[in-house]
Every structure is written in C-alpha cells, then in structure tokens.
mmCIF file with all atom_site columns, C-alpha atoms in Angstrom:
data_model
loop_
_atom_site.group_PDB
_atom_site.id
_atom_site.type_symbol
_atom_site.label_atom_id
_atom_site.label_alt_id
_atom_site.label_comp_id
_atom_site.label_asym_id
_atom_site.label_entity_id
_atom_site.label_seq_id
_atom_site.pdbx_PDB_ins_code
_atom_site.Cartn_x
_atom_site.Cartn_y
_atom_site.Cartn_z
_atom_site.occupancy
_atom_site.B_iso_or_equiv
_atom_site.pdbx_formal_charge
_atom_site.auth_seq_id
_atom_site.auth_comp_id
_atom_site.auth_asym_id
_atom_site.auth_atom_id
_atom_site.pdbx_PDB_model_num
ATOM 1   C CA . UNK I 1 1   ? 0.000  0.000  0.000  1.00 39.00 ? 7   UNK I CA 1
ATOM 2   C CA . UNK I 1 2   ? 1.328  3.346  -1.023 1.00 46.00 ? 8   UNK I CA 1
ATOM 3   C CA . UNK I 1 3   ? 1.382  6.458  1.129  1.00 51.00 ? 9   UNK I CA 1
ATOM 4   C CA . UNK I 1 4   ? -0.071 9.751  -0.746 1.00 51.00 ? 10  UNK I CA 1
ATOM 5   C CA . UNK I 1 5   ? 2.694  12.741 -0.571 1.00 46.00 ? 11  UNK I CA 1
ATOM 6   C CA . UNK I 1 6   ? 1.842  15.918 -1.806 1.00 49.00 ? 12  UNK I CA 1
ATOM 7   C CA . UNK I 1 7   ? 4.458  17.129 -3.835 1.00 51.00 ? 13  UNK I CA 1
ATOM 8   C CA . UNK I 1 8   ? 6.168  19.600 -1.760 1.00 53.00 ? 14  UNK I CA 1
ATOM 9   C CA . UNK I 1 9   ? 6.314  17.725 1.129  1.00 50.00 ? 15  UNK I CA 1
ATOM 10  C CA . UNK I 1 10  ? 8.025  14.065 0.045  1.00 51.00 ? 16  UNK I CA 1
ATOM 11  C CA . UNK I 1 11  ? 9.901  11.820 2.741  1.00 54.00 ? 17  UNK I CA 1
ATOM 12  C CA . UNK I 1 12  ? 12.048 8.608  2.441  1.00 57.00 ? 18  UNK I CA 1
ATOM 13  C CA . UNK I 1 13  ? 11.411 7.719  6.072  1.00 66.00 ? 19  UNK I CA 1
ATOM 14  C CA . UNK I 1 14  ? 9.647  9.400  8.822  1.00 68.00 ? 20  UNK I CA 1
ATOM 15  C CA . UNK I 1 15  ? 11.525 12.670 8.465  1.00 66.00 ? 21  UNK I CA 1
ATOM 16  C CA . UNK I 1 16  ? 9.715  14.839 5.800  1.00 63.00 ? 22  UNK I CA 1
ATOM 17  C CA . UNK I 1 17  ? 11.684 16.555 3.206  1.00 66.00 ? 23  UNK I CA 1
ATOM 18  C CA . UNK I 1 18  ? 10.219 20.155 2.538  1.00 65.00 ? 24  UNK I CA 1
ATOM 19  C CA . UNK I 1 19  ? 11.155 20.710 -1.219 1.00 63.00 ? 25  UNK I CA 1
ATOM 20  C CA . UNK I 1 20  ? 10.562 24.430 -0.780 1.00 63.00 ? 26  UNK I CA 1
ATOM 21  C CA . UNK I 1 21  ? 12.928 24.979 1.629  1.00 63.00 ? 27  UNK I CA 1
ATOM 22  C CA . UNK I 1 22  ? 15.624 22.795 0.015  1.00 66.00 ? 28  UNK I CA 1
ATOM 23  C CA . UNK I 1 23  ? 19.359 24.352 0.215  1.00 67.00 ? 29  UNK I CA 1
ATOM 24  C CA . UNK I 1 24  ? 18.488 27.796 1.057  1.00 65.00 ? 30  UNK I CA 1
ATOM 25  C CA . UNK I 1 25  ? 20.904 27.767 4.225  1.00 67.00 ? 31  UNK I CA 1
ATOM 26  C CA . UNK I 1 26  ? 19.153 29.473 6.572  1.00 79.00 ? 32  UNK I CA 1
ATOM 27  C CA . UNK I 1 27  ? 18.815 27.063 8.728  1.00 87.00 ? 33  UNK I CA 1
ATOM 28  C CA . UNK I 1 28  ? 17.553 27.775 12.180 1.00 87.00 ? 34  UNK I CA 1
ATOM 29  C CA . UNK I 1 29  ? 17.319 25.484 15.340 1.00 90.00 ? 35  UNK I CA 1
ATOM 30  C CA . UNK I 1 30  ? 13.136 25.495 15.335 1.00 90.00 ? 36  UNK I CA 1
ATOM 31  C CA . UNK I 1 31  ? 13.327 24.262 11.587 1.00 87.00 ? 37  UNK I CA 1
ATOM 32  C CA . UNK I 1 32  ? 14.812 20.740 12.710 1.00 92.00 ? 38  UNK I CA 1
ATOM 33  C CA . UNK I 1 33  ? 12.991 17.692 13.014 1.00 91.00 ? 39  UNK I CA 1
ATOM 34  C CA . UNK I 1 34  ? 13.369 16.381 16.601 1.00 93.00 ? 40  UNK I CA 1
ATOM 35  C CA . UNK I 1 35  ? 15.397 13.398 15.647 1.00 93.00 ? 41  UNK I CA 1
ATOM 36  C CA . UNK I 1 36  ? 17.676 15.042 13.352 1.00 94.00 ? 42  UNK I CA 1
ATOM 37  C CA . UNK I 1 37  ? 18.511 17.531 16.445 1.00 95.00 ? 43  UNK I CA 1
ATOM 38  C CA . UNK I 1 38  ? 19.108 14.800 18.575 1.00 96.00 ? 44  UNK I CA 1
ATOM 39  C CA . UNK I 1 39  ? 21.588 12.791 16.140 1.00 96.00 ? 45  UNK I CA 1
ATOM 40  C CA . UNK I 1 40  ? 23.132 16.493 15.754 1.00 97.00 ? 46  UNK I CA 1
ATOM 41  C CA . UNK I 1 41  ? 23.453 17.228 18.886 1.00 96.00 ? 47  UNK I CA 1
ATOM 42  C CA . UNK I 1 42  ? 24.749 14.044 19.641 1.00 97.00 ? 48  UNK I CA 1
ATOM 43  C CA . UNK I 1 43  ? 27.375 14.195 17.215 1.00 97.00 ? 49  UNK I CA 1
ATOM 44  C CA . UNK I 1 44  ? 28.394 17.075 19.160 1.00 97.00 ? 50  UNK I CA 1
ATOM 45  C CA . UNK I 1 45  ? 28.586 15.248 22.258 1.00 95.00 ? 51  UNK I CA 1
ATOM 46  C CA . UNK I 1 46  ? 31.514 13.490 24.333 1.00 93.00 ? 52  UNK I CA 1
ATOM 47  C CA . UNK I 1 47  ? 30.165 10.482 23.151 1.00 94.00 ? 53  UNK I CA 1
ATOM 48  C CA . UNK I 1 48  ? 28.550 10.659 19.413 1.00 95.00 ? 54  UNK I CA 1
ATOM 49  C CA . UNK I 1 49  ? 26.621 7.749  17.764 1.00 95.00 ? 55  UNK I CA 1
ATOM 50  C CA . UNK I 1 50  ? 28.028 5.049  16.676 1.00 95.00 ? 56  UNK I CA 1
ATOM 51  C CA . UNK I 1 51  ? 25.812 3.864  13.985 1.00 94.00 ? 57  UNK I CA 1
ATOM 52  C CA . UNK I 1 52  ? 26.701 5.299  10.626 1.00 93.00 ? 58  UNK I CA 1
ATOM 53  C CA . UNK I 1 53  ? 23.304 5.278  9.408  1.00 92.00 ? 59  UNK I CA 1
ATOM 54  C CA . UNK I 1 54  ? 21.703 7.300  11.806 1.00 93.00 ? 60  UNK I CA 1
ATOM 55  C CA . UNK I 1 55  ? 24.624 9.602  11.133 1.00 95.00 ? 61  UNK I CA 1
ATOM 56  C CA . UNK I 1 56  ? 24.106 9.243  7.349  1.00 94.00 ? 62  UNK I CA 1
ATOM 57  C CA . UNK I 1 57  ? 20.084 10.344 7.776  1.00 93.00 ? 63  UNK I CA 1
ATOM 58  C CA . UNK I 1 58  ? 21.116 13.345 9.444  1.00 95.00 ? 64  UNK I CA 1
ATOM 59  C CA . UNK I 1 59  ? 23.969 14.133 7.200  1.00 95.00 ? 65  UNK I CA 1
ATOM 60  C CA . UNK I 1 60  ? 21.031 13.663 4.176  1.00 92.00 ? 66  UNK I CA 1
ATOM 61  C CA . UNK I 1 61  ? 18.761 16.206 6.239  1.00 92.00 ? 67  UNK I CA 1
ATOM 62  C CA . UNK I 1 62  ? 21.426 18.812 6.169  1.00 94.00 ? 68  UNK I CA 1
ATOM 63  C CA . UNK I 1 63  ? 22.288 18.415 2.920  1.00 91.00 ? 69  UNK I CA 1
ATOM 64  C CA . UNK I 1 64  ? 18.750 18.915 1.267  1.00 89.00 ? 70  UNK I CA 1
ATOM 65  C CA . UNK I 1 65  ? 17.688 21.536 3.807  1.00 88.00 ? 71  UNK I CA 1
ATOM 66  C CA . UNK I 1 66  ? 21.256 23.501 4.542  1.00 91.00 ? 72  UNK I CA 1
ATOM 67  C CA . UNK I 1 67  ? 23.487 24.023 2.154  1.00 90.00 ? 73  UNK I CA 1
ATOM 68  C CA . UNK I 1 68  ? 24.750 21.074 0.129  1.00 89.00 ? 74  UNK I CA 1
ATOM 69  C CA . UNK I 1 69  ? 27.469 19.809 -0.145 1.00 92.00 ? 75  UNK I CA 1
ATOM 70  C CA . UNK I 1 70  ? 29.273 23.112 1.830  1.00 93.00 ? 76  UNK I CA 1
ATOM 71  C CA . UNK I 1 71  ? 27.242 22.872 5.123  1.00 95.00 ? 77  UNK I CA 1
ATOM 72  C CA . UNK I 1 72  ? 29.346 22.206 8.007  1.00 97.00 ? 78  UNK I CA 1
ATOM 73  C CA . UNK I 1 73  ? 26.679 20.145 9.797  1.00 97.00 ? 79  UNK I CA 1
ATOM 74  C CA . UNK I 1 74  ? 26.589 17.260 6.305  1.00 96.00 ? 80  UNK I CA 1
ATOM 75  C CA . UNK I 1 75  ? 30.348 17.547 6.542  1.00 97.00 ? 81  UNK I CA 1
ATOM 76  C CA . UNK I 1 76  ? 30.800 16.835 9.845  1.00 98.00 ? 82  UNK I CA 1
ATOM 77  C CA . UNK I 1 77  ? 28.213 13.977 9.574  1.00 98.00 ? 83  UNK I CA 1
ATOM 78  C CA . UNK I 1 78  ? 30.218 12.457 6.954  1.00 97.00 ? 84  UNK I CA 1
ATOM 79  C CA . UNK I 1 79  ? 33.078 13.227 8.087  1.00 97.00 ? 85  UNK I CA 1
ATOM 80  C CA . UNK I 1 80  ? 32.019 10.932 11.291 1.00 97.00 ? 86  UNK I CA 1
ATOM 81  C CA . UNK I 1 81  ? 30.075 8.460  9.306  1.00 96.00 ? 87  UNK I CA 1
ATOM 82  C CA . UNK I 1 82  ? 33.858 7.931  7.109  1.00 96.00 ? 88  UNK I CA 1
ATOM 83  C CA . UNK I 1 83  ? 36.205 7.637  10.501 1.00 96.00 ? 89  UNK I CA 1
ATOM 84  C CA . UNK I 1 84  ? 33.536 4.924  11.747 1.00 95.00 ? 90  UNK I CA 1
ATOM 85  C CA . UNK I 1 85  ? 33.565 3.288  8.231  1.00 94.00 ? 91  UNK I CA 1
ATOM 86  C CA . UNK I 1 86  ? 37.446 3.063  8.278  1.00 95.00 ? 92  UNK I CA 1
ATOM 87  C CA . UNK I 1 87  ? 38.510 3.431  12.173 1.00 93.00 ? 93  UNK I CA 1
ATOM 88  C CA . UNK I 1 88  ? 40.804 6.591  10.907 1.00 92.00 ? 94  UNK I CA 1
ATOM 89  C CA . UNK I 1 89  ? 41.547 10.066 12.852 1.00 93.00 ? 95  UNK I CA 1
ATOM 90  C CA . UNK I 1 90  ? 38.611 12.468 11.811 1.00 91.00 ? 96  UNK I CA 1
ATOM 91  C CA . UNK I 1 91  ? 39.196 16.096 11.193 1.00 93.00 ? 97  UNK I CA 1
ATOM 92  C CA . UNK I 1 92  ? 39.520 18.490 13.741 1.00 93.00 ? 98  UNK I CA 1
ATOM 93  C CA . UNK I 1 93  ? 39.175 21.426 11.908 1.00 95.00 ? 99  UNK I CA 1
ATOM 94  C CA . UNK I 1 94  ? 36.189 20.194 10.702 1.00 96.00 ? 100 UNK I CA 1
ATOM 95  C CA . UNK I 1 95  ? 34.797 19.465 13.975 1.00 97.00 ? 101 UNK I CA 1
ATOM 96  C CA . UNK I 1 96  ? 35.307 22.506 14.994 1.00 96.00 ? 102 UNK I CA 1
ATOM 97  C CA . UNK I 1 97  ? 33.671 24.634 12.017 1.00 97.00 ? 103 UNK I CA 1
ATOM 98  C CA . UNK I 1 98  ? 30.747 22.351 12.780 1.00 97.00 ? 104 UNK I CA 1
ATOM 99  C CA . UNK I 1 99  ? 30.521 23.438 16.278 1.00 97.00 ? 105 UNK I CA 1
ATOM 100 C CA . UNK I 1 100 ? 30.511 27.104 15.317 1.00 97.00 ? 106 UNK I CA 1
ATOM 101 C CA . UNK I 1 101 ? 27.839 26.027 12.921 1.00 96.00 ? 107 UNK I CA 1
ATOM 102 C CA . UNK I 1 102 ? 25.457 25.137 15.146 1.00 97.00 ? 108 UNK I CA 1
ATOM 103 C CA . UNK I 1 103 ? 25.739 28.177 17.585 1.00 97.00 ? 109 UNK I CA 1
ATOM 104 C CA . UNK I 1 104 ? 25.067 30.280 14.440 1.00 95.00 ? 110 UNK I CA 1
ATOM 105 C CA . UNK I 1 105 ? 22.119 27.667 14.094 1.00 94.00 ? 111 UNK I CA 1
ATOM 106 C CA . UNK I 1 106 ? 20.913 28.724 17.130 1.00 94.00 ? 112 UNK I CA 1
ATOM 107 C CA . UNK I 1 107 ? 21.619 25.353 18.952 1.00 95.00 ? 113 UNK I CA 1
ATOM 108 C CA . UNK I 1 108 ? 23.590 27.025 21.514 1.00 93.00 ? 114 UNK I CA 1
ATOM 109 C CA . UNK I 1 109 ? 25.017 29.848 22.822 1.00 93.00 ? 115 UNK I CA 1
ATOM 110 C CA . UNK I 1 110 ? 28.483 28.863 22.799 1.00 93.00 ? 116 UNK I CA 1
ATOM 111 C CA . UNK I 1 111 ? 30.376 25.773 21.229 1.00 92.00 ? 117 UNK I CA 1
ATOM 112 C CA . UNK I 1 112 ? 31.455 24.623 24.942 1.00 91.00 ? 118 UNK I CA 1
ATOM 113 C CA . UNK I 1 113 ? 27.901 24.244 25.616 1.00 91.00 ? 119 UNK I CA 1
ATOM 114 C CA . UNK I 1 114 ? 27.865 21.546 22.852 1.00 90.00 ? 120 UNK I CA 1
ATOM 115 C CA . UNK I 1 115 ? 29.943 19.675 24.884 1.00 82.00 ? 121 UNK I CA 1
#
C-alpha cells in the first residue's frame, strides 16, 4: 500500500523533506525535526553515535535543507560516518567549524555548551 505525498512535502522515512525549503541555508534550530537535532546534537557530544546510518540520515537532512554539499553540519556527519567506516583520525578542523555552525544555528550559545 502506497502512502499519498503531496508534492512539496516528500519523505524517504519518517523525516519529511520540505522541497521548498531545500538548500536555502538558513537554517535555524526550530526548523529541525526532533530526531535530526538529537543525532546532531549528539554528534556534538563526548560520546557521538556510533551507527553510521543514523549519522548518514542526518547528514542527508542537512544536505537537502542547509546548504549542500558546503554545510558544516553534512560535513561533519560524513566526516564521522567515514572515521567509523574506516577506524581513521577524523578532522579536527572540521569538527570545529561544525561546532561554530550550530551556535550560528541557534543550537547554543556557545560551542562549549555543545559539549
């Protein structure tokens, strides 16, 4: 049985895509789906997940609804998703770009608060 979509609101799983607000990049903390602020936060944390497909579904939700390929929060995501994959030293610099993200976000006030 297949589930009717309207077109501007299509979904691969239970997180809804919103085609009109796809790659804009203004992003703000209220726009994210619950779960994809939890896996985000969490890859934020002390202790991120360890499951690179929940990390992969968030990286996909901030690449359609941030800014592609650029945004820090999908680079970070696969950044984390590739040193799980291969057990290799992730990117610092990276990390921290995506920290400073998501205080610009609005998901804190300060990156230390992130961790």
């Amino acid at each position: 049985m297949s589930q009717q979509q309207r077109p501007n609101d299509v979904s691969i799983d239970a997180i809804p895509v919103d085609i009109a607000n796809t790659q804009s990049g203004e992003v703000e903390s209220a726009d994210v789906p619950e779960e994809i602020r939890l896996i985000t936060r969490g890859l934020a944390s002390e202790q991120p997940p360890t499951n690179p497909l929940v990390v992969l579904k968030a990286a996909r939700w901030w690449y359609i609804h941030g800014k592609g390929g650029t945004d820090p929060a999908f680079r970070w995501a696969i950044e984390w998703a590739r040193h799980l994959a291969t057990d290799t030293l992730s990117d610092v610099k990276q990390f921290d770009e995506f920290l400073a993200y998501l205080v610009t976000v609005g998901f804190a006030d300060e990156k230390t608060a992130l961790r």
